[in-house]
PDB file of C-alpha atoms and ligand atoms in Angstrom:
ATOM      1  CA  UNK A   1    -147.214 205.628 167.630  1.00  0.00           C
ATOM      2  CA  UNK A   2    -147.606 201.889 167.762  1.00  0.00           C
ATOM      3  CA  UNK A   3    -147.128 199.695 164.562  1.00  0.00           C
ATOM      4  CA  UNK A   4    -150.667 199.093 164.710  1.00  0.00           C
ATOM      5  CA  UNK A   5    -151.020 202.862 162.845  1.00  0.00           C
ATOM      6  CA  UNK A   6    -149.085 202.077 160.283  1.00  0.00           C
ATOM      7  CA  UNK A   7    -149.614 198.243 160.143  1.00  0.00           C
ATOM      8  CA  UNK A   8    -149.188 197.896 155.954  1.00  0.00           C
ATOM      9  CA  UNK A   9    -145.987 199.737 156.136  1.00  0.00           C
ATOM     10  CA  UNK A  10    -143.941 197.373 158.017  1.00  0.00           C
ATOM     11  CA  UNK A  11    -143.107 193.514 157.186  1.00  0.00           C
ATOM     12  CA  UNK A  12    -141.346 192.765 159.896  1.00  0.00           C
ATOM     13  CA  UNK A  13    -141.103 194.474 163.488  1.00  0.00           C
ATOM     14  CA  UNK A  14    -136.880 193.961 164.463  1.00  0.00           C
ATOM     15  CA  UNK A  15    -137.677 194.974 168.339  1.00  0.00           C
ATOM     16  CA  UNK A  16    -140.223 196.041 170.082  1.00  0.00           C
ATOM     17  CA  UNK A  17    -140.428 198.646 172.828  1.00  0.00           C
ATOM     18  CA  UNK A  18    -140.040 196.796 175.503  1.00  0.00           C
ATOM     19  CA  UNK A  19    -136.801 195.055 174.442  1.00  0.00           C
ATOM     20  CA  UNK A  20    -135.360 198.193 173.006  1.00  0.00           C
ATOM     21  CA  UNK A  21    -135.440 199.492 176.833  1.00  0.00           C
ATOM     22  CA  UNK A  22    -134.126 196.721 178.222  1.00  0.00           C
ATOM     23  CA  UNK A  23    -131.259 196.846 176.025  1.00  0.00           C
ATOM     24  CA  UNK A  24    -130.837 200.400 177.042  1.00  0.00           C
ATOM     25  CA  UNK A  25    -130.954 199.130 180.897  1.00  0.00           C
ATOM     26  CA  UNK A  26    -128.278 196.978 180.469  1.00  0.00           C
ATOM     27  CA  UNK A  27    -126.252 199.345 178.276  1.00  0.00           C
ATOM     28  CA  UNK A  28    -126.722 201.757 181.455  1.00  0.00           C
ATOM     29  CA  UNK A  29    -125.539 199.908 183.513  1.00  0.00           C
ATOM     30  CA  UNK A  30    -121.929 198.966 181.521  1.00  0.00           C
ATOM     31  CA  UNK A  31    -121.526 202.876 181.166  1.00  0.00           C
ATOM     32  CA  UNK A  32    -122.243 203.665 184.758  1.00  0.00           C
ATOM     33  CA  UNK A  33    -119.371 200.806 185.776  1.00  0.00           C
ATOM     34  CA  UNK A  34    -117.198 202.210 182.789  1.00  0.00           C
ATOM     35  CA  UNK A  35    -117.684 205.884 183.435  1.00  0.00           C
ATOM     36  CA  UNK A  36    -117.373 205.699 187.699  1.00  0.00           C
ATOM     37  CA  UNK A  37    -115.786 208.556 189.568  1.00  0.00           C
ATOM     38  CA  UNK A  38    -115.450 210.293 186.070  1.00  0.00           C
ATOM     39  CA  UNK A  39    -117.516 213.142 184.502  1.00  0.00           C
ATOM     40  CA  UNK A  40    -119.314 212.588 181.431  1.00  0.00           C
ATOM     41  CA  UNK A  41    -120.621 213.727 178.889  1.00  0.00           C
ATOM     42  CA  UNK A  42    -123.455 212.508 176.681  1.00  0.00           C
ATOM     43  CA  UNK A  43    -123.936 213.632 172.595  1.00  0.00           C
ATOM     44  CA  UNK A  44    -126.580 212.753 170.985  1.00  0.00           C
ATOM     45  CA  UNK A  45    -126.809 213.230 167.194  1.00  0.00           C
ATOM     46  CA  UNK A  46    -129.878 214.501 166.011  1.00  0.00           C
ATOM     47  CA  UNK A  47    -132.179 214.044 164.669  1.00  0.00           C
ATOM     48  CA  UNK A  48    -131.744 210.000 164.963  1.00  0.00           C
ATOM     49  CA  UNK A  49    -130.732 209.610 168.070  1.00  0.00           C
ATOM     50  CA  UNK A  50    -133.501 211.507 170.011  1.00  0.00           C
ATOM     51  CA  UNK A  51    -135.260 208.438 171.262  1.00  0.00           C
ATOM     52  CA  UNK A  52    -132.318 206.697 172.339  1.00  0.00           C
ATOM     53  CA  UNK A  53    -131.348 209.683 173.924  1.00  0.00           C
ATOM     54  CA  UNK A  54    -134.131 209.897 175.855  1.00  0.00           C
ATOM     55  CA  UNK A  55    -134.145 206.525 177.455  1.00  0.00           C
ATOM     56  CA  UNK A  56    -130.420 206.071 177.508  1.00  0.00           C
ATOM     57  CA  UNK A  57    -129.906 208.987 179.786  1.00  0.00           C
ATOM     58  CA  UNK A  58    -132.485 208.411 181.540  1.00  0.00           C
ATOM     59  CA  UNK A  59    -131.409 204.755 182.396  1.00  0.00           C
ATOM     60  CA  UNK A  60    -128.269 206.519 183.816  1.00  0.00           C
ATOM     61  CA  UNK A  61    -128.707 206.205 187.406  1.00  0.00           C
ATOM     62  CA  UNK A  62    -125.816 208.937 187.943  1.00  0.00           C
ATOM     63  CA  UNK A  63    -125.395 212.466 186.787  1.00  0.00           C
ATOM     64  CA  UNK A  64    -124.451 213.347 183.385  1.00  0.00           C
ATOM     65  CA  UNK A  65    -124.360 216.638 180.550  1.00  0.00           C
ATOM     66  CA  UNK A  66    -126.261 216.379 177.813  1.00  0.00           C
ATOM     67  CA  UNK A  67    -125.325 217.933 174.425  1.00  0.00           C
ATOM     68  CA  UNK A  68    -126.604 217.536 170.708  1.00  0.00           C
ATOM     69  CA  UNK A  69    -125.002 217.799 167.000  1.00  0.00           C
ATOM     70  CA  UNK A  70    -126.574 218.052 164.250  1.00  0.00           C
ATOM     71  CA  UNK A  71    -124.413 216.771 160.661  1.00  0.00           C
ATOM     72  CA  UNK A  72    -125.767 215.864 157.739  1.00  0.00           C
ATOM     73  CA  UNK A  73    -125.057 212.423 155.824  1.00  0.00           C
ATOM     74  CA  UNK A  74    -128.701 211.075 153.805  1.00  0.00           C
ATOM     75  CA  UNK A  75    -129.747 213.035 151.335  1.00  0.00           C
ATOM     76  CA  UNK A  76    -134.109 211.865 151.285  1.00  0.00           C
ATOM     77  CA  UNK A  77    -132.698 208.360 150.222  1.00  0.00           C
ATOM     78  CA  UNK A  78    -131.926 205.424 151.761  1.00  0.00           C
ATOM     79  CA  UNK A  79    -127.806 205.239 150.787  1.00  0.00           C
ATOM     80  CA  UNK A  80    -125.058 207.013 152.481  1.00  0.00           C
ATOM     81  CA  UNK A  81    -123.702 209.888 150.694  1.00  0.00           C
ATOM     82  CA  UNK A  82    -120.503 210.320 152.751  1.00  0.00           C
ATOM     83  CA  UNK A  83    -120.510 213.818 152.801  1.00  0.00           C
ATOM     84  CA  UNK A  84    -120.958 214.954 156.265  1.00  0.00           C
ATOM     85  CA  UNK A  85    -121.601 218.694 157.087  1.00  0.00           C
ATOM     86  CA  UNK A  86    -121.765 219.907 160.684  1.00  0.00           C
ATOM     87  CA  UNK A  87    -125.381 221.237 160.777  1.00  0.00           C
ATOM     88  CA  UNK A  88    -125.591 222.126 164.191  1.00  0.00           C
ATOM     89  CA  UNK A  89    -122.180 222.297 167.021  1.00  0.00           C
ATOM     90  CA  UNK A  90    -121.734 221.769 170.499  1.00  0.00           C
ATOM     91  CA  UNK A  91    -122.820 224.411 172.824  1.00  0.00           C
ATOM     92  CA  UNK A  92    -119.854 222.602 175.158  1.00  0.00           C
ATOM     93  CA  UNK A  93    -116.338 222.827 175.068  1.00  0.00           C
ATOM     94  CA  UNK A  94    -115.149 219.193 175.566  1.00  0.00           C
ATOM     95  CA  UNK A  95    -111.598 219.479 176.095  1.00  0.00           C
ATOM     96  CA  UNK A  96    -110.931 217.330 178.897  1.00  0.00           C
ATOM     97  CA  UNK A  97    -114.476 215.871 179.012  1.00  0.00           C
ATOM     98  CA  UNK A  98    -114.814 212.111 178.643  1.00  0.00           C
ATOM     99  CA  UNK A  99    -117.563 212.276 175.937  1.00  0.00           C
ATOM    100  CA  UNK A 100    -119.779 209.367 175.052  1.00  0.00           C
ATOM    101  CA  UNK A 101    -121.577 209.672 171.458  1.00  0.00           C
ATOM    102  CA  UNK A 102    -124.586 208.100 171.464  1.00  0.00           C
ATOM    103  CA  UNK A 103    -126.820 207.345 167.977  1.00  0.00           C
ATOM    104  CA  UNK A 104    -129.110 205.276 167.164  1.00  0.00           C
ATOM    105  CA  UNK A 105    -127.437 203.030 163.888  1.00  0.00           C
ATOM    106  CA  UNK A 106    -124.460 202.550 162.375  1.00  0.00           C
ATOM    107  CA  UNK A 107    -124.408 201.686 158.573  1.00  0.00           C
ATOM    108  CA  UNK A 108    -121.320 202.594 156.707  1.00  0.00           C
ATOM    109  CA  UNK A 109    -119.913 204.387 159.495  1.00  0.00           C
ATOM    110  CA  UNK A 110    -119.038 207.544 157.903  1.00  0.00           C
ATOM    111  CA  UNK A 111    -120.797 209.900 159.464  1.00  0.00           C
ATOM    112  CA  UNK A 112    -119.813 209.000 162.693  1.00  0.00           C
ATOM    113  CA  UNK A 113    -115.766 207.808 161.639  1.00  0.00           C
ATOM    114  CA  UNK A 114    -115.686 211.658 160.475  1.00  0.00           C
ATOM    115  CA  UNK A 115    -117.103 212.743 163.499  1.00  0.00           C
ATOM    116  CA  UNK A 116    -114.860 211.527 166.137  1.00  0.00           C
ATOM    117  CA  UNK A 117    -111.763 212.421 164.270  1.00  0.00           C
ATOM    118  CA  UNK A 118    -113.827 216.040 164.882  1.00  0.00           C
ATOM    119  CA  UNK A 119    -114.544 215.727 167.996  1.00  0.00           C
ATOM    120  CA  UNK A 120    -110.969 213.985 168.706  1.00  0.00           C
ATOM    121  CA  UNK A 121    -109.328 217.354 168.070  1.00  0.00           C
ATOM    122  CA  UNK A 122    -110.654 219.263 170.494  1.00  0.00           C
ATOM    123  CA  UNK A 123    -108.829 217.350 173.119  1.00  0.00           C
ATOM    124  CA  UNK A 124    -111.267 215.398 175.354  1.00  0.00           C
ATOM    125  CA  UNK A 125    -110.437 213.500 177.877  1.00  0.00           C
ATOM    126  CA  UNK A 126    -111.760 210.245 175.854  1.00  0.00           C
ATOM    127  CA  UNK A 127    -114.214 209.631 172.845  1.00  0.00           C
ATOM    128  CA  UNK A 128    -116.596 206.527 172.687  1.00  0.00           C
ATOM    129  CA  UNK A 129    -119.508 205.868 170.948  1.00  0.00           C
ATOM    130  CA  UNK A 130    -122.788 203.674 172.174  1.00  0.00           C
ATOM    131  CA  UNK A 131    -124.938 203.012 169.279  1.00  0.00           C
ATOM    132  CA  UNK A 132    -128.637 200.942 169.480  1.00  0.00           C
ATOM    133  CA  UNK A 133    -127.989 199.082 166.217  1.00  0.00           C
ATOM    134  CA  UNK A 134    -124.980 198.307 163.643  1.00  0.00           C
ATOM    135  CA  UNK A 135    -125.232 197.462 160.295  1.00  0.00           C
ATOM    136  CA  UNK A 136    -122.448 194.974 158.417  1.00  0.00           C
ATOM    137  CA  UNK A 137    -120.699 197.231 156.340  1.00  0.00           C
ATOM    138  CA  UNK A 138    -119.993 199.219 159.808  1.00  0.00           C
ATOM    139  CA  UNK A 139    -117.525 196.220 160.780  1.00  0.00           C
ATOM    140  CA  UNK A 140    -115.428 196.968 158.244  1.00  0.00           C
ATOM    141  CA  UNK A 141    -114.757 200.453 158.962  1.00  0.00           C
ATOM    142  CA  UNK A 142    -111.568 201.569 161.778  1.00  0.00           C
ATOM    143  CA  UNK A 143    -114.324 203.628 163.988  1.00  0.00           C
ATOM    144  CA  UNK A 144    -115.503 200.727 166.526  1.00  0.00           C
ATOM    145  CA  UNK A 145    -118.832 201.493 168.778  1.00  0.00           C
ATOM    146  CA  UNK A 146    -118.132 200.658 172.567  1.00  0.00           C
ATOM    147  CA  UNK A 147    -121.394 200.040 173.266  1.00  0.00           C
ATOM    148  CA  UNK A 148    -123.772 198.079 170.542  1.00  0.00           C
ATOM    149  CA  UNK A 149    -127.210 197.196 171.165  1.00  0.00           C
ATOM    150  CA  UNK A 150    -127.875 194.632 168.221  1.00  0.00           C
ATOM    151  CA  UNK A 151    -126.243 193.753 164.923  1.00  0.00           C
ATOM    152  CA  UNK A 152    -128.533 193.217 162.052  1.00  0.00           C
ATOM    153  CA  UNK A 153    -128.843 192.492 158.551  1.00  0.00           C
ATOM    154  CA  UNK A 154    -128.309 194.660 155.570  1.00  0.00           C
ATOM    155  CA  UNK A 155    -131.989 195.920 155.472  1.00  0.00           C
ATOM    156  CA  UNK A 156    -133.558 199.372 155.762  1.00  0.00           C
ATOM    157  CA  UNK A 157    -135.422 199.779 159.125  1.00  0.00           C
ATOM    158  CA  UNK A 158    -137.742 203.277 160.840  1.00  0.00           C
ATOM    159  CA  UNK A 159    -139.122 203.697 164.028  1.00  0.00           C
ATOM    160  CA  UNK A 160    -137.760 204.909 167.519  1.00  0.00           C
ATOM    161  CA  UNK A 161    -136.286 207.907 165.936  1.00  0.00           C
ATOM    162  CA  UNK A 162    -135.211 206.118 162.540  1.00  0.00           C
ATOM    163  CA  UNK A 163    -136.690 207.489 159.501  1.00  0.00           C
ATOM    164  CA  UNK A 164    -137.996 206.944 155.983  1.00  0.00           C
ATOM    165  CA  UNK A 165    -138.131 210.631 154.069  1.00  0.00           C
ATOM    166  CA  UNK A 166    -138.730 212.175 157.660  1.00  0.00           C
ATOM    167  CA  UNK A 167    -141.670 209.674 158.949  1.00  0.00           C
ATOM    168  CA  UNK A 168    -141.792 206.840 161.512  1.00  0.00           C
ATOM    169  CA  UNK A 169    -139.600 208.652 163.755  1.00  0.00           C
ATOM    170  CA  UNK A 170    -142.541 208.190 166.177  1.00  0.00           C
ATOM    171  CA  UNK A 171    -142.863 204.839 166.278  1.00  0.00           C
ATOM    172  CA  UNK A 172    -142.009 202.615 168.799  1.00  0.00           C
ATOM    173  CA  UNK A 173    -140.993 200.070 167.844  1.00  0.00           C
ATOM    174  CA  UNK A 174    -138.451 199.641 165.157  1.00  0.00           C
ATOM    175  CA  UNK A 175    -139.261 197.061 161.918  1.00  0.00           C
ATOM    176  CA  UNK A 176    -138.781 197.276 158.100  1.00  0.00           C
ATOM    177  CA  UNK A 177    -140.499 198.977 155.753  1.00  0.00           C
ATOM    178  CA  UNK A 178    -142.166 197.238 153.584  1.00  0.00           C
ATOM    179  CA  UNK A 179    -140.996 198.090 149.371  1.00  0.00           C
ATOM    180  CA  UNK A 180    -144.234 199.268 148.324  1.00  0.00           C
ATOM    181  CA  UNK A 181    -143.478 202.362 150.569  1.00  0.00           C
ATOM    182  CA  UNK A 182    -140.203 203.235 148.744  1.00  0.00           C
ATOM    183  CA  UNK A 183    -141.894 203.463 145.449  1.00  0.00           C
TER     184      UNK A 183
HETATM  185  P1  LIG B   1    -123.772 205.904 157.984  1.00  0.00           P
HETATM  186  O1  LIG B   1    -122.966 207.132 157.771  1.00  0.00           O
HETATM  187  O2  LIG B   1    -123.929 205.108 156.718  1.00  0.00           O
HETATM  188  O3  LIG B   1    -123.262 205.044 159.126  1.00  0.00           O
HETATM  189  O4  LIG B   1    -125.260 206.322 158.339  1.00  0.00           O
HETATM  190  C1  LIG B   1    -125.499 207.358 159.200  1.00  0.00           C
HETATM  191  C2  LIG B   1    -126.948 207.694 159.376  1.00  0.00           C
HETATM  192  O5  LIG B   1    -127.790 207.231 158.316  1.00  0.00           O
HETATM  193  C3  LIG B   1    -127.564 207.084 160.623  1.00  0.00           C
HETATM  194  O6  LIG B   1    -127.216 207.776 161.792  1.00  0.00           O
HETATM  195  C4  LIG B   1    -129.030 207.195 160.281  1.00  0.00           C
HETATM  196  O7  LIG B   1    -129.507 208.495 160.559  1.00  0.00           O
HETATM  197  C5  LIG B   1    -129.070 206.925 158.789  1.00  0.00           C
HETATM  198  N1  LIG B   1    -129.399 205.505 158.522  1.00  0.00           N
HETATM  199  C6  LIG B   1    -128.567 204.481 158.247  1.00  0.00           C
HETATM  200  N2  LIG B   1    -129.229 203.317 158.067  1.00  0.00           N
HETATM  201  C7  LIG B   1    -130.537 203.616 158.270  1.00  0.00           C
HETATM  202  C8  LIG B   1    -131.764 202.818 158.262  1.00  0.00           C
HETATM  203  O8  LIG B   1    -131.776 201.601 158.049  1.00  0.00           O
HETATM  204  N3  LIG B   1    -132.913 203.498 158.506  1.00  0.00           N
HETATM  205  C9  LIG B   1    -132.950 204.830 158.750  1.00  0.00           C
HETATM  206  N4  LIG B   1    -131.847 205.606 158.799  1.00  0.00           N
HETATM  207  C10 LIG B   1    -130.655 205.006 158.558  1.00  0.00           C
HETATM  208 MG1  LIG B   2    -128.086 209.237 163.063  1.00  0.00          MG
END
């Protein structure tokens, strides 16, 4: 879906398409020259990271595995409610794996600080985490992201798998919602 569609929602488009895969591309190519002669192993964490996902491992000119988790962290709101639940496993055992995380923001950092120290005790060869976009609050948290496409502000933003109460997942670009929608 292009922004077009939903033109009155946003106020501001952040990136557009085309940059967000060019970010990507160059993020591919710092984890093929990080990752060489080793295996690895890709998770993304649904449902955000789908679209990120998509294109990051497809930027990959090299082979990878792909796996998914599922945990829970927003309830329908827009704040962090740092309780995370698994919601869905691995289907791989990663012990010995070099495993890169991949999602699609960072905000507090909670979900994904609890998640490496779970996925840190299964023994893997290595844990990182490449993230499109980081929040500020993120920066103050132990967990650092290898790989970050952009810092930005404070602000709420949907599209390119990002969403508000389940919509603008589809879009693709990724902007800010506009207050009107929240209430
Ligand atoms: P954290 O635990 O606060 O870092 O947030 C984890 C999850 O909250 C992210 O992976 C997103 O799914 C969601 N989230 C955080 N900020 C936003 C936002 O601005 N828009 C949509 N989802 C967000
Ligand atoms: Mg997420």
């Amino acid at each position: 879906m292009d922004a077009s569609s939903v033109e009155n929602d946003l106020v501001n488009i952040l990136f557009t398409e085309e940059e967000i895969l060019e970010k990507l591309e160059e993020m591919a190519r710092r984890i093929e020259a990080d990752y060489e002669g080793k295996e690895l192993l890709v998770v993304g964490v649904l449902r955000g990271a789908i679209m990120v996902m998509a294109d990051l491992s497809r930027a990959l000119e090299r082979h990878v595995e792909t796996d998914w988790m599922a945990v829970s962290s927003y309830g329908s709101g827009t704040k962090s409610s740092g309780v995370v639940r698994i919601l869905k496993d691995l289907d791989t055992d990663i012990s010995g794996k070099h495993v890169l995380v991949v999602d699609e923001i960072i905000d507090t950092g909670l979900t994904l600080s609890w998640l490496i120290s779970n996925l840190s005790s299964r023994a893997p060869a290595s844990v990182e985490i490449a993230t499109l976009l980081r929040k500020p609050e993120a920066l103050a948290m132990p967990v650092t992201p290898k790989y970050v496409g952009w810092d930005i502000p404070n602000e709420f933003v949907v599209g390119y798998g990002l969403d508000y109460q389940e919509r603008y997942r589809n879009l693709r670009c990724i902007g800010t919602l506009a207050p009107h929608v929240y209430s």
